[in-house]
Amino acid sequence: MSALYAVRDLSVSLPGQGFLGRLLPGRLLPGAPARIDILQGITLALAAGETFALVGESGSGKTTLARAMLGLVPVSGGSLHFDGVALGSARAFAGLRRSTAMMFQDPVGSLSPRMTVGALLAEPFVIHRRPLPLPGRAGRAAQAAALLDRVGLPARLAARYPHELSGGQARRVCVARAIALDPRLVIADEPTAGLDVSVQGEILNLMTGLGTALGIGFLVITHNLAMVRHIADRIAVLYLGRLVESGPAAAVLARPAHPYTQSLIASEPQPDPRRRRADLAIRGEIPGILRRPAGCAFHGRCPRAEAICRVTEPDLRDLGAGQQAACHFAPGQ
Amino acid sequence: MSFAAEPALGATATARRPPPGRGVLGRLARDPMGLAGLVLVCLVVGVALFAPWLAPQDPTRIDVARKFQGPSLAHWAGTDQLGRDLLSRIIHGARTALSIALGATGIAGACGLILGLVAGYGPRWLDAGLVLVFDALSSLPMVMFAMAVITVVGPGTGTLILVIVLVSVPGYARLIRAQTLALKGADFVLAERCIGASGTRIVLCHLLPNVAGPLVILISMDIPVVIMLEAGLSYLNLGVRPPTPSWGNILYDGYTSLRFAPSMIIAAGIPLILATLGFTFLGEGLRDALDPRLGYGAPR
């Protein structure tokens, strides 16, 4: 399978924490690491047109991964390939930006506050010098109206400023901006955060509807497993900046191999109280990325942890049928 | 959301906005201090603009026979030590004061805006270099610095403007730089980068409109300071050259004859106080009228 976007062995690290860490270069400060690994050894392949879900708790590195994939965060190792082209040069990223789009977690905050919705929607066409239906101002207005219509918003919203929109409207404007240039991949960071359930459903239906109609692939970042079940073809689970499990969404959700995935599924709100699994539900907090445990990073919270987990870090192993997990006790060894 | 609910949502959004037809000026006029400031500033600007028509006499015409006269029907504000009509000199002095104050703050504001944006959004080394220059400039004592520049370049209106620009650019640039740094990592800037906007476009179309507001307020509050500065430097004989009427020059001349002709100090002091108060009130009124918390095009 030739991937649309291939991430190989990606790592992202940031300079050490704190004022002293920044002031003193290298390892002059005992105890504080010079660089903090936010992501390590991430390998993913997104096929064209598929919906890929990235799940994990807050602080697991989901958003950083998405930002690194768009060149918003400097990468410290590994390689990124979009459509077969290695992303390294500014020219390669410019090419990437023509055919990808990002939807941020905070829809109002991701719209430039002093621009009207109409100007924001016409902007991608202006930047990439795409032909407009009419020249000049009228063409930009017509394009904005057409985009608003595609996401089911009335054309009069074009005159509004972002802070005058409701959460759902702002989301739809972000969707419209994302699909403006017929991208091949849309990265959506928590596309349903902050919306009430009925609006969440409408936004998801809108995204998947447009996705199938236009052949857009999605990388959806979420911790909402119900949503993953609803829309995702494949899934990857991140824990403390590393991939712990990946595979076809249906298979992973039905037979999770990694205890972390099992705990995530068990922690999901369950309408039927008899089906709750308190024994598997996740315990404790995600340890800080600065205090990454030795061995398997999950061993402190894992119900199945044994001596080996505290010493050796498990590798991602193939479990068959495209499923992979990084656990010493994953089935199918 | 269902579209039946749409008009209701739209209505609340409209209700949060200021009442229609009331922009910044409308909100400014509702504040009594702001209104007073606006009126005073309009008065001073009007006097400066129409000085040749308003002034009853030629401000430089010398009539030594009638020197040090008090207010009379012929000379409403009296005459100075050379018998020149004080009212005319004050009216023309408004021109000098405003052209220096507006010219200098305008140039300084533009330079500060550009340098601040470059320092905030540009590469790190450039930022470090610019901040060093700003710190160096603002560490110099103002009057000493002004005297040094005037010694080198020679006194005059141009030199005065140059000094004021050099002295006030660091403050403006620092304000803009701080705001640019705060917005640099904001989601909307990242979103613009994602859709492929160039650095120039991000700075000009997205950062500039969001950082310029506070600068307008700071400048309008600095204008009275600059008017005072011009008067002070002219008083020290470092500013506007003598035949040109300036409030500072009139004050200086009046100071030497304070004991027997106090009308000169009073005549030059009143417009200085009014202009200073007017611009200060206007600045404070603008600050309130543009306050983002009132929901005017605010970055939340």
XYZ file of C-alpha atoms in Angstrom, chain A:
333
model
C 0.000 0.000 0.000
C 1.478 3.321 -0.959
C 0.736 5.728 1.849
C -0.509 9.275 1.374
C 1.364 10.408 4.463
C 4.114 8.218 5.919
C 5.673 8.984 9.280
C 8.809 6.950 9.956
C 10.489 6.757 13.347
C 9.543 10.339 14.160
C 10.855 11.969 17.300
C 10.233 15.447 18.607
C 12.120 16.893 21.539
C 12.124 20.292 23.137
C 14.888 22.124 25.015
C 15.086 21.365 28.724
C 12.612 22.863 31.113
C 12.825 25.964 33.175
C 14.778 29.156 33.107
C 18.085 27.616 34.207
C 17.717 24.797 31.709
C 17.464 27.330 28.911
C 20.166 29.581 30.279
C 22.747 26.852 30.757
C 23.380 24.957 27.559
C 24.009 21.249 27.504
C 23.987 19.240 30.661
C 25.419 21.731 33.124
C 22.358 21.447 35.296
C 22.345 18.137 37.153
C 19.099 16.250 37.094
C 17.330 18.205 34.368
C 17.521 16.568 30.963
C 18.949 18.840 28.272
C 16.133 17.884 25.943
C 12.751 16.406 26.677
C 11.397 13.788 24.321
C 7.819 14.637 23.503
C 7.482 11.966 20.847
C 9.712 9.032 20.113
C 9.814 6.398 17.408
C 6.420 7.115 15.881
C 5.729 5.220 12.680
C 2.406 5.677 10.946
C 1.095 5.378 7.414
C -2.089 7.089 6.330
C -3.724 5.818 3.174
C -5.547 8.191 0.855
C -9.173 8.702 1.801
C -9.082 6.770 5.058
C -10.025 8.101 8.463
C -7.288 7.533 10.978
C -7.889 8.138 14.659
C -5.169 9.075 17.103
C -6.207 8.469 20.708
C -4.607 8.857 24.092
C -4.921 10.846 27.296
C -4.068 14.510 27.573
C -0.315 14.872 27.501
C 0.290 11.803 25.378
C 1.611 13.840 22.449
C -1.328 13.631 20.032
C -1.412 17.328 19.262
C 2.376 17.544 19.001
C 2.338 14.707 16.479
C -0.235 16.535 14.365
C 1.738 19.771 14.543
C 4.981 18.012 13.666
C 3.275 16.445 10.647
C 2.427 19.942 9.401
C 5.850 21.382 10.113
C 4.658 23.605 12.955
C 7.018 21.968 15.439
C 10.657 21.208 14.640
C 11.324 17.506 14.212
C 14.419 16.055 15.876
C 14.552 12.668 14.188
C 12.920 10.372 11.674
C 11.319 11.260 8.381
C 8.011 12.478 7.013
C 6.825 11.704 3.507
C 3.761 13.212 1.937
C 2.662 11.642 -1.313
C 6.152 10.176 -1.734
C 7.949 13.487 -1.219
C 10.264 13.802 1.780
C 9.329 16.791 3.904
C 12.484 18.655 4.753
C 12.729 21.768 2.668
C 10.491 24.795 2.821
C 9.391 23.977 -0.735
C 8.223 20.506 0.314
C 6.207 22.000 3.177
C 4.688 24.558 0.826
C 3.538 21.646 -1.340
C 2.169 19.877 1.734
C 0.196 22.953 2.744
C -1.524 23.125 -0.612
C -3.052 19.701 -0.111
C -3.531 19.400 3.642
C -5.523 21.367 6.151
C -5.656 21.501 9.907
C -8.629 22.006 12.186
C -7.593 23.221 15.605
C -9.089 22.285 18.942
C -10.366 25.804 19.643
C -12.339 26.871 16.573
C -12.799 30.534 17.512
C -9.162 30.873 18.528
C -7.989 29.487 15.202
C -9.803 32.182 13.212
C -7.950 35.468 12.875
C -9.960 37.792 15.178
C -9.982 40.959 13.061
C -11.053 39.303 9.802
C -14.599 38.643 8.746
C -15.717 35.105 8.060
C -15.949 35.971 4.364
C -12.345 37.183 4.245
C -11.170 34.140 6.191
C -12.887 31.780 3.769
C -11.524 33.538 0.699
C -7.999 33.681 2.115
C -6.802 30.211 1.014
C -7.728 31.072 -2.568
C -5.863 34.364 -2.375
C -2.770 32.773 -0.811
C -2.550 29.944 -3.324
C -3.715 32.108 -6.240
C -6.506 29.698 -7.036
C -8.963 30.869 -9.679
C -12.101 32.477 -8.280
C -15.482 32.370 -10.022
C -15.279 36.141 -10.630
C -12.349 38.514 -10.385
C -11.765 40.694 -7.341
C -14.020 41.336 -4.382
C -17.137 39.828 -5.957
C -15.287 36.593 -6.658
C -14.045 36.335 -3.095
C -17.547 36.965 -1.768
C -19.036 34.370 -4.116
C -16.416 31.825 -3.090
C -17.064 32.477 0.588
C -20.818 32.136 0.069
C -20.337 28.849 -1.794
C -18.176 27.470 1.013
C -20.651 28.588 3.679
C -23.383 26.836 1.754
C -21.366 23.625 1.556
C -21.069 23.463 5.339
C -24.707 24.412 5.839
C -24.302 27.958 7.094
C -26.304 30.961 5.856
C -24.404 33.340 3.571
C -25.056 36.318 5.856
C -22.491 34.941 8.313
C -19.791 36.126 5.901
C -20.033 39.602 7.424
C -19.523 38.361 10.988
C -16.317 38.355 12.998
C -15.179 35.094 14.616
C -16.113 36.152 18.156
C -19.668 36.730 16.985
C -20.103 33.073 16.018
C -21.437 30.274 18.194
C -19.177 27.288 18.862
C -20.938 25.150 16.285
C -20.863 27.898 13.658
C -17.153 28.495 14.255
C -16.555 24.739 13.839
C -18.376 24.761 10.548
C -16.377 27.768 9.380
C -13.212 25.818 10.256
C -14.493 22.848 8.269
C -15.221 25.166 5.347
C -11.734 26.630 5.520
C -10.239 23.150 5.729
C -12.017 21.864 2.630
C -11.626 25.122 0.681
C -8.797 23.947 -1.549
C -9.963 20.322 -1.942
C -7.255 18.920 0.319
C -6.257 15.266 0.296
C -5.750 15.132 4.048
C -7.407 17.032 6.871
C -5.915 16.838 10.345
C -8.647 17.480 12.886
C -7.632 18.085 16.509
C -10.577 17.237 18.768
C -13.166 18.222 16.159
C -16.001 17.847 18.648
C -14.464 19.421 21.751
C -16.694 21.956 23.455
C -19.830 21.135 21.488
C -23.004 19.608 22.815
C -23.810 16.109 21.680
C -26.287 16.924 18.927
C -23.906 19.436 17.367
C -21.042 16.938 17.712
C -23.018 14.481 15.643
C -23.780 17.085 12.989
C -20.154 18.160 12.695
C -19.014 14.541 12.383
C -21.656 13.809 9.761
C -20.629 16.943 7.906
C -16.960 15.955 7.979
C -17.493 12.354 6.961
C -20.017 13.385 4.305
C -17.649 15.886 2.737
C -14.793 13.412 3.197
C -16.478 10.689 1.165
C -17.787 13.144 -1.421
C -14.382 14.736 -1.993
C -12.137 11.755 -1.208
C -10.504 13.510 1.746
C -8.525 11.493 4.256
C -8.812 12.463 7.908
C -6.429 12.216 10.792
C -8.674 12.724 13.805
C -7.177 13.388 17.211
C -9.557 12.565 20.010
C -10.113 10.829 23.272
C -13.700 10.134 22.447
C -13.791 6.410 21.689
C -17.443 6.483 20.732
C -16.504 8.846 17.948
C -13.626 6.602 16.871
C -16.009 3.668 16.629
C -18.342 5.802 14.531
C -15.913 7.213 11.974
C -12.433 5.672 12.074
C -11.020 3.067 9.696
C -7.786 2.712 11.631
C -6.601 3.764 15.058
C -3.320 4.432 16.828
C -3.017 4.718 20.609
C -0.350 6.998 22.060
C 0.967 6.866 25.594
C 3.619 9.316 26.832
C 4.812 10.086 23.344
C 5.063 6.511 22.115
C 2.805 4.331 20.065
C 1.429 1.516 22.220
C -1.090 0.008 19.844
C -2.320 0.472 16.306
C -4.454 -1.363 13.784
C -7.877 -1.459 12.159
C -10.286 0.433 14.402
C -12.851 -2.353 14.635
C -10.245 -4.972 15.572
C -8.440 -2.819 18.114
C -11.643 -1.724 19.832
C -13.058 -5.248 19.880
C -9.858 -7.023 20.960
C -7.485 -4.487 22.484
C -4.091 -6.115 22.992
C -2.389 -3.480 25.119
C -3.532 -3.051 28.720
C -3.602 0.721 28.186
C -6.040 0.393 25.318
C -8.095 -2.022 27.414
C -8.188 0.494 30.263
C -9.175 3.323 27.933
C -12.055 1.270 26.610
C -13.056 0.223 30.127
C -13.021 3.862 31.271
C -15.490 4.883 28.601
C -18.852 5.997 29.953
C -21.020 2.898 29.720
C -24.787 3.279 29.537
C -25.333 -0.235 30.909
C -24.015 -0.458 34.502
C -23.718 -4.238 34.335
C -21.171 -3.944 31.551
C -18.814 -1.641 33.420
C -15.406 -3.165 34.067
C -14.103 -1.447 37.182
C -11.164 -3.883 37.385
C -9.744 -2.677 34.082
C -10.627 1.008 34.411
C -7.573 3.202 34.303
C -5.987 4.177 37.604
C -3.890 7.156 38.522
C -2.646 9.976 36.395
C -0.428 10.014 33.371
C 3.120 10.492 34.746
C 4.779 13.733 33.660
C 6.796 13.471 30.494
C 9.804 14.589 32.543
C 9.507 11.590 34.829
C 9.088 8.915 32.232
C 9.216 5.542 34.012
C 11.965 3.093 33.037
C 10.967 -0.004 31.097
C 7.399 0.069 29.892
C 6.141 3.586 30.577
C 2.736 2.216 31.558
C 3.941 -0.261 34.206
C 3.010 1.929 37.154
C -0.662 1.960 36.170
C -0.880 -1.430 34.506
C -2.967 -4.171 36.150
C -0.727 -6.836 34.568
C 2.704 -5.361 35.229
C 5.457 -7.836 36.166
C 9.167 -7.576 36.863
C 10.161 -7.442 33.190
C 7.909 -4.395 32.601
C 9.935 -2.312 35.035
C 13.182 -3.081 33.217
C 12.662 -3.688 29.527
C 10.716 -1.479 27.223
C 8.554 -3.601 24.941
C 8.779 -3.129 21.174
C 5.808 -2.721 18.899
C 5.020 -6.264 17.689
C 2.809 -7.488 14.893
C -0.211 -9.392 16.181
C -1.603 -10.274 12.767
C -4.408 -8.634 10.764
C -2.566 -5.327 10.795
C -2.763 -4.977 14.557
C 0.356 -4.037 16.511
C 0.942 -3.565 20.223
C 3.881 -2.732 22.457
C 3.327 -5.050 25.419
C 5.295 -8.040 26.715
C 2.057 -9.893 27.309
C 0.233 -9.080 24.102
C -1.378 -12.204 22.640
C -0.155 -13.827 19.447
C 3.552 -13.954 20.255
